[in-house]
Tab-separated table of C-alpha atoms in Angstrom:
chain	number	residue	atom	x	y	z
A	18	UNK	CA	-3.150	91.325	105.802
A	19	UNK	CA	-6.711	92.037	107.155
A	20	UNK	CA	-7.882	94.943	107.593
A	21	UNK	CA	-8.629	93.898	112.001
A	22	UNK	CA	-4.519	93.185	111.571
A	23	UNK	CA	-3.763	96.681	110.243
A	24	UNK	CA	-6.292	98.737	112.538
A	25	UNK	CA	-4.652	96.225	115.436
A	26	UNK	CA	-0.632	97.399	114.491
A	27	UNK	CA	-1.950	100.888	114.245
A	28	UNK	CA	-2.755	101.412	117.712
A	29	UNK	CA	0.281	101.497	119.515
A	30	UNK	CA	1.510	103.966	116.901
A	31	UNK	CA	-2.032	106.312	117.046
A	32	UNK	CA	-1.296	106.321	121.135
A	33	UNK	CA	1.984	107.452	120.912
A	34	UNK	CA	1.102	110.424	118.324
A	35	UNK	CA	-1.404	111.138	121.304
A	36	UNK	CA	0.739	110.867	123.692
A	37	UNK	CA	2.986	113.720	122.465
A	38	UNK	CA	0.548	115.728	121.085
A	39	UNK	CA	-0.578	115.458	124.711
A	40	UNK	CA	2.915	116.496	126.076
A	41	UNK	CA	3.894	119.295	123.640
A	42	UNK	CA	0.445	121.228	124.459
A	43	UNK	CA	1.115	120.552	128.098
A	44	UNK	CA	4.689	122.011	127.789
A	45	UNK	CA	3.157	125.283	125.840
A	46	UNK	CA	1.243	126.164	128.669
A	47	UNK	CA	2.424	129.400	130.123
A	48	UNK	CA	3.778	129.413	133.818
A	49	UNK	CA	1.953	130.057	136.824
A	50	UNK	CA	3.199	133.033	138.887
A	51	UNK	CA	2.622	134.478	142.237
A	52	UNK	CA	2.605	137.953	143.479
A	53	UNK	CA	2.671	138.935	146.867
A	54	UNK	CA	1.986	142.501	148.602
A	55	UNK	CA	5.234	143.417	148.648
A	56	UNK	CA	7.867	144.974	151.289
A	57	UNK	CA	6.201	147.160	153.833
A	58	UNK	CA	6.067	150.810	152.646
A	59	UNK	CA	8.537	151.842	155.599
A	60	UNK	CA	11.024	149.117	155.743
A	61	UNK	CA	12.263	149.079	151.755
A	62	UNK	CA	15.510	150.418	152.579
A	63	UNK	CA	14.238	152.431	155.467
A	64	UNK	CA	17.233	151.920	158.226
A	65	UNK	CA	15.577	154.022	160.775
A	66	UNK	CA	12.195	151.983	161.260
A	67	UNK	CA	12.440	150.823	164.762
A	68	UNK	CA	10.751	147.103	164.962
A	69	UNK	CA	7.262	146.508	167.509
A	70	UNK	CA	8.727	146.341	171.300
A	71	UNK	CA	7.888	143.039	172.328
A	72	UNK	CA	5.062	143.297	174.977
A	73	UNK	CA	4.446	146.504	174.476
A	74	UNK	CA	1.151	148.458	174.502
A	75	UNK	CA	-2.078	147.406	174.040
A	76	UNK	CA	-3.044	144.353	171.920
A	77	UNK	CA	-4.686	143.785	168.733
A	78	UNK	CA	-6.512	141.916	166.439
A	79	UNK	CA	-6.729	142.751	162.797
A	80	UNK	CA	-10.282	140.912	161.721
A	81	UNK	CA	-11.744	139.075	160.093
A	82	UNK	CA	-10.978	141.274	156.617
A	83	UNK	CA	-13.941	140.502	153.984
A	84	UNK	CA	-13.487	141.030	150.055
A	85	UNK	CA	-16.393	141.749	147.555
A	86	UNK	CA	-16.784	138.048	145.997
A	87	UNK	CA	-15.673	139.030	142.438
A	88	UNK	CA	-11.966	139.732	143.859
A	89	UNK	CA	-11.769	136.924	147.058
A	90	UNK	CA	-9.890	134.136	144.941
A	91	UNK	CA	-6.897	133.023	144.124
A	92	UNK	CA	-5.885	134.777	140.272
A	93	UNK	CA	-5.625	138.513	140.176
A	94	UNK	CA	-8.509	140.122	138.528
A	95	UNK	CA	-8.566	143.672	136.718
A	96	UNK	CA	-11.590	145.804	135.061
A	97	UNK	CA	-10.597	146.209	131.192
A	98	UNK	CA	-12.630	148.885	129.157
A	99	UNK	CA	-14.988	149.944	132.234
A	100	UNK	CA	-17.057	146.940	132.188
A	101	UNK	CA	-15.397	143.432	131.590
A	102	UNK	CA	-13.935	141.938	134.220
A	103	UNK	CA	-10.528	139.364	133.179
A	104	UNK	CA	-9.673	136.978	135.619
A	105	UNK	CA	-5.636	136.368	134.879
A	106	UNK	CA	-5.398	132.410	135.371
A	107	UNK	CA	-1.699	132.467	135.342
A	108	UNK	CA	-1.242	134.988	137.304
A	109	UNK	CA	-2.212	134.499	140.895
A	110	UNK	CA	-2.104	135.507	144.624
A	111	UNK	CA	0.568	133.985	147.085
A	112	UNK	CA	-1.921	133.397	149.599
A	113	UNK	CA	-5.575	133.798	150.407
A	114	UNK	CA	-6.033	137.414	149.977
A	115	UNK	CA	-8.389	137.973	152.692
A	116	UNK	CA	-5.582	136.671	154.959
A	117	UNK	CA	-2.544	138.043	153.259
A	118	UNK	CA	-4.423	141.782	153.711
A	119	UNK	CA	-5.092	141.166	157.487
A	120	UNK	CA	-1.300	140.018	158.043
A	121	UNK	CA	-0.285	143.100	156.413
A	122	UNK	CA	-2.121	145.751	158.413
A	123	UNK	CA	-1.306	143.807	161.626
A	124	UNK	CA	2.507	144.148	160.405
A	125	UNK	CA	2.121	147.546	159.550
A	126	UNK	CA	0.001	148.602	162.654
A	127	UNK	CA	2.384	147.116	164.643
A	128	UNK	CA	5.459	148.839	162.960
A	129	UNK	CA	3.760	152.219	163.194
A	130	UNK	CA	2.729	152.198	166.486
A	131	UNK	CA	5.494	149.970	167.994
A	132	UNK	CA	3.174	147.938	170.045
A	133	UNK	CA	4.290	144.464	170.119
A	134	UNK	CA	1.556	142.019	170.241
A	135	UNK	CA	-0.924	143.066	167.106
A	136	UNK	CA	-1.545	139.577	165.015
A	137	UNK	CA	-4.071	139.014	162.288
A	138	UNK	CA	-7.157	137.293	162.642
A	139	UNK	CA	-7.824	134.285	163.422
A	140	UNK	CA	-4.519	134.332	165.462
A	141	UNK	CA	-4.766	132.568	169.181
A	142	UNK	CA	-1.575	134.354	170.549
A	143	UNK	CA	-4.035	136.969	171.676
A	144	UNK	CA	-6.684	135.651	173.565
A	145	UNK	CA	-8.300	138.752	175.171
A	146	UNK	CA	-7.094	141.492	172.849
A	147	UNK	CA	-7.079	144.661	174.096
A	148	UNK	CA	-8.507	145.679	170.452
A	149	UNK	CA	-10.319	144.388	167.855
A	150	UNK	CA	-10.635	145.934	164.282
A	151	UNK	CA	-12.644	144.098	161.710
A	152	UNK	CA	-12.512	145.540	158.105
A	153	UNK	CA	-15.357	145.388	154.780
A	154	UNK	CA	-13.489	146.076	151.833
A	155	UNK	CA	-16.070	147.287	149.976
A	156	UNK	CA	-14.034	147.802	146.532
A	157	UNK	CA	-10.657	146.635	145.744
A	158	UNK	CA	-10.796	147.528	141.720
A	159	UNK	CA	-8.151	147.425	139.643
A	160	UNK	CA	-8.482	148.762	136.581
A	161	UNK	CA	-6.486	147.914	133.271
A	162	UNK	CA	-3.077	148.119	134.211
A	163	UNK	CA	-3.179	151.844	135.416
A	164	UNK	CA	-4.729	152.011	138.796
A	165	UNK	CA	-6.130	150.344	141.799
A	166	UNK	CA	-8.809	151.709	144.038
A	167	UNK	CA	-9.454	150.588	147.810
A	168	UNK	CA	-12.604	151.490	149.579
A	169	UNK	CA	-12.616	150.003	153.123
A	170	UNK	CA	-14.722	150.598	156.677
A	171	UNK	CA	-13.293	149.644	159.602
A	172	UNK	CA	-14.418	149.678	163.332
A	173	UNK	CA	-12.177	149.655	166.635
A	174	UNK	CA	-13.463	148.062	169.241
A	175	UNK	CA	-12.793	147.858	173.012
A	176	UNK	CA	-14.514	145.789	175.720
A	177	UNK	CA	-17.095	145.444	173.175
A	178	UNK	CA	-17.896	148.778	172.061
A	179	UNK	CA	-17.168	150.768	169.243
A	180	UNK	CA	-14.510	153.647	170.114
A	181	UNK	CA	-13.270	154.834	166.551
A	182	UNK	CA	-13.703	153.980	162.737
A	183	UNK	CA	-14.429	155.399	159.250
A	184	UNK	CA	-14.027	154.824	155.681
A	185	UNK	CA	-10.985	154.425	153.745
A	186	UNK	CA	-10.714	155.806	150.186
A	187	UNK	CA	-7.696	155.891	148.381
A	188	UNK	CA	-5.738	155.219	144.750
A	189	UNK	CA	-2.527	153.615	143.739
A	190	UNK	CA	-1.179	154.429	140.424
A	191	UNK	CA	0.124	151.127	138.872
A	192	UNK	CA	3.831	151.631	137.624
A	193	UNK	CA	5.434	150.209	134.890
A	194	UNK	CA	1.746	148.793	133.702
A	195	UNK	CA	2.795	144.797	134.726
A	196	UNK	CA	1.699	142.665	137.352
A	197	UNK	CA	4.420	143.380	139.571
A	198	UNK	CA	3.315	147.097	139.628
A	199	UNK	CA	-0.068	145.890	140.612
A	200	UNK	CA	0.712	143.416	143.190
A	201	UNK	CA	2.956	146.626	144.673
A	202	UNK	CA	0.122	149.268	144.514
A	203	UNK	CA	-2.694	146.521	146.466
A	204	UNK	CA	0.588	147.075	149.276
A	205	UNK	CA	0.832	150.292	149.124
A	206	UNK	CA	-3.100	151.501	149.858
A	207	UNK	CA	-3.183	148.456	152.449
A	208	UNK	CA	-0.436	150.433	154.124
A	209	UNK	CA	-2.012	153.505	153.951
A	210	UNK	CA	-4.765	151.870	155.544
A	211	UNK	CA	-3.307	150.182	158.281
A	212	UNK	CA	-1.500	154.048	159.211
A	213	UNK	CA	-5.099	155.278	159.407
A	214	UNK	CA	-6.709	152.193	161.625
A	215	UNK	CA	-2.717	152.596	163.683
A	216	UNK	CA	-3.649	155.868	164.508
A	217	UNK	CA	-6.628	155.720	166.556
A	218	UNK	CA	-5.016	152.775	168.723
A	219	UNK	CA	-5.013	153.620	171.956
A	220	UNK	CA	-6.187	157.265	172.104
C-alpha cells in the first residue's frame, strides 16, 4: 500500500478523533446562568403591601438610567484584591442592566407611593409625564464577594425644571458570598434608592 493510500484511509478516522475531541470540550464547558434583581424589598412575603392604584397620582418616568462603562454589559463584574477587575463570563445579567435598574425603581416608586402610572424609560404609556427622573450611576462596585456599593444622582423634574434631587450613597453586604447574594444586594440598594427618589414625588 502507498503511502497517498494510507494518509487517504486515515482521514475519515483523524476527523472523527476531531470531531469528539471537539464535542467532549464543548460538553465541559460550564453553564451559563442568569441573575436577576430579585423580589422587591417590600413584597417578599410582605402581605400588607397595597399594589399602585391604577390612575392614580401624578405620573412618572424613571430615565434614562446610565452605568459607568466598566459595569454596562451583560456578565456580572466584581473588584478582586482592590484593583483587578474579573468579568464572570458564565455568570450573567437577565437583561440589559441599564433597563432592568430603571424597571425596578419605577416598580418600587410606584409601590411606595401608590401612584399608578410610573413606567421606566423609554416607555410610551406616558406621553406627557407629570415627572421625569433621570439617574447617573456613578459607581455600582462590587467588591469580592463581600459588598456592593451604589453611588447615584438623580434629578426630578417638572414642566421642565428641576424641583428636587441629590446623591445616593449606600452599601449592601453580600450574604452567603455567591452570586445569588450579589444579584440580591444590586436589589436591595436599587430599592433603597427608588424610596429616596419616591419620596420627593409630588411634594
Amino acid at each position: 500500500m502507498t503511502r497517498s493510500h494510507r494518509l487517504h484511509r486515515s482521514a475519515p478516522a483523524l476527523a472523527a478523533l476531531l470531531l469528539s475531541a471537539a464535542l467532549a470540550a464543548c460538553s465541559s464547558s460550564p453553564p451559563v446562568r442568569h441573575y436577576s434583581l430579585g423580589p422587591l424589598a417590600h413584597s417578599a412575603g410582605d402581605a400588607s403591601a397595597a399594589p399602585p392604584d391604577s390612575g392614580a397620582g401624578p405620573s412618572l418616568i424613571v430615565g434614562p438610567v446610565s452605568l459607568p462603562d466598566v459595569i454596562d454589559r451583560p456578565q456580572i463584574v466584581r473588584i478582586v484584591d482592590g484593583v483587578r477587575v474579573e468579568v464572570a463570563d458564565t455568570h450573567r445579567w437577565s437583561g440589559n442592566l441599564r433597563n432592568e435598574i430603571a424597571r425596578r425603581l419605577a416598580t418600587g416608586i410606584a409601590h411606595d407611593r401608590h401612584l399608578g402610572r410610573v413606567v421606566a424609560w423609554p416607555a410610551s404609556s406616558v406621553v406627557q409625564p407629570d415627572y421625569t427622573v433621570p439617574v447617573d450611576i456613578q459607581r455600582l462596585e462590587t467588591t469580592a464577594f463581600d459588598h456592593v456599593t451604589l453611588e447615584a444622582v438623580w434629578t426630578l423634574r417638572h414642566a421642565g425644571k428641576d424641583v428636587a434631587g441629590g446623591r445616593f450613597v449606600a452599601t449592601e453586604k453580600i450574604e452567603g458570598g455567591t452570586y445569588e447574594g450579589l444579584a440580591a444586594a444590586h436589589g436591595r440598594l436599587v430599592d433603597a434608592l427608588a424610596r429616596e427618589i419616591g419620596g420627593k414625588v409630588g411634594r
